Tab-separated table of C-alpha atoms in Angstrom:
chain	number	residue	atom	x	y	z
V	1	UNK	CA	-17.616	-2.028	18.603
V	2	UNK	CA	-18.456	-4.818	16.876
V	3	UNK	CA	-15.792	-6.753	14.950
V	4	UNK	CA	-14.425	-6.129	11.556
V	5	UNK	CA	-15.866	-7.150	7.687
V	6	UNK	CA	-16.962	-5.664	4.643
V	7	UNK	CA	-20.059	-7.009	4.885
V	8	UNK	CA	-20.029	-3.946	8.200
V	9	UNK	CA	-18.291	-1.544	6.920
V	10	UNK	CA	-20.490	-1.222	3.209
V	11	UNK	CA	-23.286	-1.432	6.061
V	12	UNK	CA	-22.217	1.623	7.901
V	13	UNK	CA	-20.878	3.363	4.320
V	14	UNK	CA	-24.427	3.868	2.839
V	15	UNK	CA	-25.835	4.229	6.649
V	16	UNK	CA	-24.174	7.673	5.634
V	17	UNK	CA	-25.163	10.662	6.338
V	18	UNK	CA	-23.682	15.124	6.029
V	19	UNK	CA	-24.063	14.926	10.214
V	20	UNK	CA	-21.693	15.349	12.037
V	21	UNK	CA	-22.264	12.465	15.058
V	22	UNK	CA	-22.974	9.857	11.487
V	23	UNK	CA	-19.254	10.962	10.144
V	24	UNK	CA	-18.000	11.029	13.229
V	25	UNK	CA	-19.408	7.666	14.650
V	26	UNK	CA	-17.990	5.518	11.375
V	27	UNK	CA	-15.111	7.767	11.425
V	28	UNK	CA	-13.852	6.401	15.065
V	29	UNK	CA	-15.450	2.478	13.344
V	30	UNK	CA	-13.028	2.659	11.247
V	31	UNK	CA	-9.683	4.067	13.418
V	32	UNK	CA	-10.571	0.787	15.926
V	33	UNK	CA	-10.067	-1.097	12.899
V	34	UNK	CA	-6.654	0.365	11.029
V	35	UNK	CA	-5.071	-2.551	10.954
V	36	UNK	CA	-7.725	-2.851	7.964
V	37	UNK	CA	-7.053	0.498	6.554
V	38	UNK	CA	-5.997	-1.156	2.806
V	39	UNK	CA	-9.494	-2.794	2.929
V	40	UNK	CA	-11.124	-0.041	4.033
V	41	UNK	CA	-9.573	2.892	2.090
V	42	UNK	CA	-11.092	0.750	-0.972
V	43	UNK	CA	-13.794	0.547	-0.161
V	44	UNK	CA	-13.974	4.082	0.292
V	45	UNK	CA	-12.484	4.853	-3.278
V	46	UNK	CA	-15.147	2.768	-4.636
V	47	UNK	CA	-17.979	4.030	-3.103
V	48	UNK	CA	-16.836	7.737	-3.980
V	49	UNK	CA	-16.477	7.043	-7.228
V	50	UNK	CA	-20.466	6.244	-7.759
V	51	UNK	CA	-21.784	8.314	-4.750
V	52	UNK	CA	-23.845	11.412	-6.044
V	53	UNK	CA	-22.637	15.002	-5.014
V	54	UNK	CA	-23.898	14.875	-1.831
V	55	UNK	CA	-23.035	11.071	-0.978
V	56	UNK	CA	-19.547	12.359	-2.514
V	57	UNK	CA	-18.845	15.377	0.454
V	58	UNK	CA	-20.051	13.610	3.573
V	59	UNK	CA	-17.055	10.602	2.376
V	60	UNK	CA	-13.830	13.484	1.578
V	61	UNK	CA	-15.377	14.344	5.624
V	62	UNK	CA	-15.070	11.104	6.806
V	63	UNK	CA	-12.084	10.956	5.041
V	64	UNK	CA	-10.580	13.996	7.014
V	65	UNK	CA	-11.552	13.071	9.431
V	66	UNK	CA	-10.365	9.932	9.349
V	67	UNK	CA	-7.442	11.316	8.956
V	68	UNK	CA	-7.073	13.854	11.429
V	69	UNK	CA	-7.833	11.601	14.555
V	70	UNK	CA	-6.589	8.554	13.561
V	71	UNK	CA	-3.303	10.372	13.589
V	72	UNK	CA	-2.142	9.884	17.505
V	73	UNK	CA	-3.045	5.854	16.743
V	74	UNK	CA	0.201	5.109	13.453
V	75	UNK	CA	0.404	5.942	10.740
V	76	UNK	CA	-2.383	3.004	8.499
V	77	UNK	CA	-4.601	5.594	6.981
V	78	UNK	CA	-2.022	9.071	6.425
V	79	UNK	CA	0.145	6.240	4.389
V	80	UNK	CA	-3.233	4.401	1.989
V	81	UNK	CA	-5.383	7.515	1.890
V	82	UNK	CA	-1.825	8.843	0.423
V	83	UNK	CA	-1.960	6.413	-1.983
V	84	UNK	CA	-5.751	7.589	-3.067
V	85	UNK	CA	-5.633	11.026	-2.849
V	86	UNK	CA	-4.797	12.932	-5.573
V	87	UNK	CA	-7.447	10.602	-7.325
V	88	UNK	CA	-10.019	10.533	-5.158
V	89	UNK	CA	-9.343	14.982	-4.867
V	90	UNK	CA	-8.840	14.537	-8.919
V	91	UNK	CA	-12.320	13.026	-9.033
V	92	UNK	CA	-14.021	14.959	-7.021
V	93	UNK	CA	-13.393	18.820	-8.413
V	94	UNK	CA	-14.559	17.578	-11.631
V	95	UNK	CA	-17.883	16.311	-10.718
V	96	UNK	CA	-18.155	19.006	-7.898
V	97	UNK	CA	-20.911	21.243	-7.389
V	98	UNK	CA	-19.565	25.206	-5.869
V	99	UNK	CA	-20.865	23.697	-2.013
V	100	UNK	CA	-17.769	20.127	-3.001
V	101	UNK	CA	-15.088	22.307	-4.396
V	102	UNK	CA	-15.441	25.150	-1.444
V	103	UNK	CA	-15.145	22.184	0.755
V	104	UNK	CA	-11.926	20.063	-0.696
V	105	UNK	CA	-10.521	23.788	-0.427
V	106	UNK	CA	-11.264	23.831	3.058
V	107	UNK	CA	-9.770	20.512	3.622
V	108	UNK	CA	-6.291	21.337	2.048
V	109	UNK	CA	-6.123	24.583	4.307
V	110	UNK	CA	-6.080	22.360	7.796
V	111	UNK	CA	-4.344	19.848	5.918
V	112	UNK	CA	-1.537	21.798	5.554
V	113	UNK	CA	-1.369	23.761	8.694
V	114	UNK	CA	-1.438	20.364	10.202
V	115	UNK	CA	0.722	18.834	8.245
V	116	UNK	CA	-1.273	16.066	7.228
V	117	UNK	CA	0.242	15.385	4.518
V	118	UNK	CA	4.313	15.926	3.438
V	119	UNK	CA	4.048	19.091	1.233
V	120	UNK	CA	4.980	18.424	-2.083
V	121	UNK	CA	2.169	16.420	-2.067
V	122	UNK	CA	-0.302	18.966	-0.266
V	123	UNK	CA	1.421	21.140	-3.375
V	124	UNK	CA	0.297	19.092	-5.990
V	125	UNK	CA	-3.419	18.570	-4.210
V	126	UNK	CA	-3.156	22.132	-4.323
V	127	UNK	CA	-2.892	22.095	-8.410
V	128	UNK	CA	-5.672	19.221	-8.552
V	129	UNK	CA	-8.008	21.944	-6.475
V	130	UNK	CA	-7.273	24.501	-8.291
V	131	UNK	CA	-5.048	26.933	-6.195
V	132	UNK	CA	-2.435	26.542	-8.352
V	133	UNK	CA	-1.919	25.804	-11.933
V	134	UNK	CA	-5.356	25.406	-13.671
V	135	UNK	CA	-5.597	22.489	-15.989
V	136	UNK	CA	-6.696	22.776	-19.245
V	137	UNK	CA	-11.005	22.179	-19.066
V	138	UNK	CA	-11.564	21.735	-22.517
V	139	UNK	CA	-8.646	18.698	-22.687
V	140	UNK	CA	-9.307	17.105	-19.381
V	141	UNK	CA	-11.748	14.976	-19.890
V	142	UNK	CA	-13.796	13.872	-15.947
V	143	UNK	CA	-11.752	11.361	-14.345
V	144	UNK	CA	-14.761	8.839	-14.896
V	145	UNK	CA	-15.064	9.121	-18.001
V	146	UNK	CA	-11.919	7.782	-18.304
V	147	UNK	CA	-8.870	5.190	-16.059
V	148	UNK	CA	-6.955	7.381	-14.190
V	149	UNK	CA	-3.018	8.128	-14.421
V	150	UNK	CA	-1.143	5.826	-13.369
V	151	UNK	CA	1.816	8.173	-12.631
V	152	UNK	CA	-0.616	10.172	-10.564
V	153	UNK	CA	-2.759	7.901	-9.210
V	154	UNK	CA	0.201	5.788	-7.795
V	155	UNK	CA	2.514	8.739	-6.637
V	156	UNK	CA	5.813	6.631	-6.967
V	157	UNK	CA	7.892	6.464	-9.530
V	158	UNK	CA	9.898	3.100	-10.832
V	159	UNK	CA	13.212	5.381	-8.977
V	160	UNK	CA	11.806	5.748	-6.758
V	161	UNK	CA	11.197	2.696	-6.447
V	162	UNK	CA	14.272	1.030	-6.847
V	163	UNK	CA	15.422	3.659	-3.927
V	164	UNK	CA	12.719	2.412	-2.059
V	165	UNK	CA	14.804	-1.602	-3.093
V	166	UNK	CA	18.117	-0.527	-2.268
V	167	UNK	CA	18.697	1.601	0.742
V	168	UNK	CA	20.874	0.270	3.481
V	169	UNK	CA	20.239	-0.541	6.563
V	170	UNK	CA	17.443	-2.986	5.262
V	171	UNK	CA	15.166	-2.200	8.156
V	172	UNK	CA	11.649	-5.328	8.438
V	173	UNK	CA	8.431	-4.175	7.728
V	174	UNK	CA	6.305	-3.152	10.769
V	175	UNK	CA	3.282	-5.106	8.681
V	176	UNK	CA	5.452	-7.783	6.518
V	177	UNK	CA	2.264	-9.151	4.700
V	178	UNK	CA	1.709	-13.512	5.409
V	179	UNK	CA	2.555	-14.821	1.999
V	180	UNK	CA	-0.549	-16.560	1.338
V	181	UNK	CA	-2.546	-13.251	0.895
V	182	UNK	CA	0.127	-12.084	-1.612
V	183	UNK	CA	-0.893	-15.106	-3.724
V	184	UNK	CA	-4.240	-14.748	-3.135
V	185	UNK	CA	-3.469	-11.104	-4.109
V	186	UNK	CA	-1.682	-12.078	-7.198
V	187	UNK	CA	-4.364	-14.324	-7.797
V	188	UNK	CA	-6.992	-11.555	-7.723
V	189	UNK	CA	-4.780	-9.790	-9.915
V	190	UNK	CA	-5.345	-11.880	-12.548
V	191	UNK	CA	-9.333	-11.439	-12.832
V	192	UNK	CA	-9.382	-7.055	-12.699
V	193	UNK	CA	-11.200	-4.777	-15.127
V	194	UNK	CA	-7.520	-5.243	-17.828
V	195	UNK	CA	-8.386	-8.746	-17.878
V	196	UNK	CA	-12.248	-8.962	-18.685
V	197	UNK	CA	-11.578	-10.014	-22.252
V	198	UNK	CA	-15.377	-10.296	-22.833
V	199	UNK	CA	-16.000	-6.110	-21.793
V	200	UNK	CA	-13.422	-5.008	-23.462
V	201	UNK	CA	-14.494	-6.007	-26.680
V	202	UNK	CA	-17.592	-4.817	-26.189
V	203	UNK	CA	-16.490	-1.566	-25.979
V	204	UNK	CA	-14.168	-2.079	-28.569
V	205	UNK	CA	-16.388	-2.620	-30.716
V	206	UNK	CA	-19.522	-0.546	-29.709
V	207	UNK	CA	-20.862	0.318	-32.251
V	208	UNK	CA	-20.267	4.131	-34.859
V	209	UNK	CA	-23.465	5.412	-34.214
V	210	UNK	CA	-22.153	5.871	-30.013
V	211	UNK	CA	-17.905	6.255	-31.206
V	212	UNK	CA	-18.566	9.289	-34.573
V	213	UNK	CA	-19.980	12.256	-33.198
V	214	UNK	CA	-20.663	14.081	-36.577
V	215	UNK	CA	-23.510	10.712	-36.730
V	216	UNK	CA	-25.820	13.029	-35.151
V	217	UNK	CA	-25.862	15.170	-38.237
V	218	UNK	CA	-27.942	11.087	-39.476
V	219	UNK	CA	-30.285	12.006	-36.873
V	220	UNK	CA	-33.486	13.360	-39.092
V	221	UNK	CA	-36.953	12.723	-36.467
V	222	UNK	CA	-37.330	12.149	-33.305
V	223	UNK	CA	-38.190	7.715	-33.279
V	224	UNK	CA	-34.403	7.251	-34.771
V	225	UNK	CA	-32.799	10.174	-32.417
V	226	UNK	CA	-34.876	7.999	-28.769
V	227	UNK	CA	-32.976	5.321	-30.060
V	228	UNK	CA	-28.977	6.845	-30.509
V	229	UNK	CA	-29.851	8.455	-26.784
V	230	UNK	CA	-31.134	4.849	-25.089
V	231	UNK	CA	-27.242	3.181	-27.610
V	232	UNK	CA	-25.341	6.699	-26.027
V	233	UNK	CA	-26.928	5.556	-22.309
V	234	UNK	CA	-26.136	1.771	-22.713
V	235	UNK	CA	-22.842	3.341	-23.904
V	236	UNK	CA	-22.289	5.597	-21.062
V	237	UNK	CA	-23.158	2.851	-17.525
V	238	UNK	CA	-20.596	-0.036	-19.954
V	239	UNK	CA	-18.043	2.599	-19.414
V	240	UNK	CA	-18.880	4.307	-16.549
V	241	UNK	CA	-18.489	0.746	-14.874
V	242	UNK	CA	-15.373	-0.660	-16.084
V	243	UNK	CA	-13.397	2.224	-15.273
V	244	UNK	CA	-15.245	2.491	-11.823
V	245	UNK	CA	-13.752	-1.150	-11.395
V	246	UNK	CA	-10.348	-0.133	-13.369
V	247	UNK	CA	-9.862	2.614	-10.556
V	248	UNK	CA	-10.351	-0.134	-8.062
V	249	UNK	CA	-7.861	-1.927	-10.134
V	250	UNK	CA	-5.793	0.287	-9.791
V	251	UNK	CA	-6.365	0.702	-6.005
V	252	UNK	CA	-5.883	-2.947	-5.619
V	253	UNK	CA	-2.698	-2.897	-7.661
V	254	UNK	CA	-0.844	-0.325	-5.921
V	255	UNK	CA	-1.681	-1.879	-2.884
V	256	UNK	CA	-0.293	-5.393	-4.167
V	257	UNK	CA	2.772	-3.548	-5.437
V	258	UNK	CA	3.612	-2.214	-1.383
V	259	UNK	CA	2.962	-5.633	-0.690
V	260	UNK	CA	5.574	-6.627	-2.236
V	261	UNK	CA	8.182	-4.807	-1.732
V	262	UNK	CA	7.530	-5.000	1.997
V	263	UNK	CA	7.656	-8.798	1.205
V	264	UNK	CA	10.583	-7.943	-0.287
V	265	UNK	CA	12.337	-6.328	1.578
V	266	UNK	CA	11.132	-7.943	4.870
V	267	UNK	CA	13.441	-10.903	2.477
V	268	UNK	CA	16.342	-9.313	1.378
V	269	UNK	CA	16.281	-7.815	5.709
V	270	UNK	CA	16.737	-11.558	6.534
V	271	UNK	CA	18.974	-12.659	4.188
V	272	UNK	CA	21.071	-9.906	5.648
V	273	UNK	CA	20.134	-11.309	10.150
V	274	UNK	CA	21.528	-14.589	7.608
V	275	UNK	CA	24.714	-13.860	6.293
V	276	UNK	CA	25.393	-11.182	9.979
V	277	UNK	CA	25.286	-14.656	11.452
V	278	UNK	CA	26.942	-16.223	8.941
V	279	UNK	CA	29.817	-14.556	10.015
V	280	UNK	CA	28.939	-14.166	13.459
V	281	UNK	CA	30.224	-18.154	13.196
V	282	UNK	CA	32.535	-17.774	10.761
V	283	UNK	CA	34.198	-16.025	13.193
V	284	UNK	CA	33.505	-17.698	16.035
V	285	UNK	CA	34.980	-20.454	13.893
V	286	UNK	CA	37.770	-18.790	13.673
V	287	UNK	CA	38.874	-18.126	16.977
V	288	UNK	CA	38.387	-22.175	18.178
V	289	UNK	CA	40.807	-23.124	15.312
V	290	UNK	CA	42.722	-20.472	16.894
V	291	UNK	CA	42.367	-22.346	20.262
V	292	UNK	CA	42.970	-25.706	18.888
V	293	UNK	CA	46.019	-24.825	16.735
V	294	UNK	CA	47.627	-23.360	19.974
V	295	UNK	CA	45.898	-26.208	22.498
V	296	UNK	CA	48.061	-28.639	19.567
V	297	UNK	CA	51.543	-26.847	20.263
V	298	UNK	CA	51.107	-26.714	23.706
V	299	UNK	CA	50.769	-30.947	23.359
V	300	UNK	CA	53.651	-31.020	21.680
V	301	UNK	CA	56.583	-28.843	23.917
V	302	UNK	CA	55.264	-31.250	26.894
V	303	UNK	CA	57.111	-33.515	27.761
V	304	UNK	CA	57.568	-37.810	26.017
V	305	UNK	CA	56.111	-39.339	28.328
V	306	UNK	CA	57.128	-43.199	26.107
V	307	UNK	CA	60.638	-41.535	26.849
V	308	UNK	CA	60.127	-42.154	30.514
V	309	UNK	CA	61.811	-45.836	32.600
V	310	UNK	CA	58.887	-47.505	33.232
V	311	UNK	CA	57.838	-47.904	35.741
V	312	UNK	CA	59.088	-44.949	37.773
V	313	UNK	CA	60.866	-44.991	39.811
V	314	UNK	CA	59.276	-43.185	42.529
V	315	UNK	CA	61.397	-41.299	44.927
V	316	UNK	CA	62.155	-43.217	49.224
V	317	UNK	CA	59.612	-41.703	52.622
V	318	UNK	CA	64.180	-40.794	53.307
V	319	UNK	CA	64.613	-38.761	49.788
V	320	UNK	CA	61.177	-36.434	50.186
V	321	UNK	CA	61.770	-36.112	54.276
V	322	UNK	CA	65.611	-36.015	53.909
V	323	UNK	CA	67.020	-33.263	55.445
V	324	UNK	CA	70.054	-31.046	53.671
V	325	UNK	CA	73.252	-30.016	55.168
């Protein structure tokens, strides 16, 4: 099987179809490269946000196949998909036709039956799909027209993060990040969507006729209507692209957060191990001091050799072999 690279991944996702063979082939390839699960899921979400409805369905089937068949190999994909799945489902349900909506309901049923995710998270997904309390559609804009809410997307509160970093005893993470890779991730975030001042300025300076719905009342002829439509289409394209970048940035920031958490956990584990070693050797030092003190006391109790006559008289042979009567 070929080695992993983002270009291979993009090529395979582009060729993905609704056929079972296509989905299973790509699923097996992803599972084989499960050590790159973070990158794979990141690109999966990026493609999902940009795809048409039919391709979205294929990508959701792909995620379903990977989630179910990767569990025996490890938890990499389960952990990564859990980060993005609620945002992905919300996006799909707001842009879905009946076929995609029904497929999402079936997937939720399978995930519940096979315990793919924990119960609380599955309940949240059920509400997003519509199996629980439905949101007011008139007040909830489509996900691809607004940045994904961070509290829903990350599914991790500040309290949970604090708890995660204070749990004792400390256990090292399975795959601690490389410091160089972590630094590179942090540097990449400096050039993320939220740091793109040029695009943000363009959005802030969109013309009034695009941002003010009442401007439509001022349109008096077909030519001005077409001109307005072109401006609206251009603004929508700008916002769509920027929101996609924001969604990808959310994933990047969550992955970086996890890397930072793993890195700090690893550092705390190493500090704990070092402190244990220090305590161990301090204990050994106290034992050595105690032995030295006992030896010194023993030496002090030995007879003073300097008080013996010099040279020391030795017994004669007669004295040694004399028979006592």
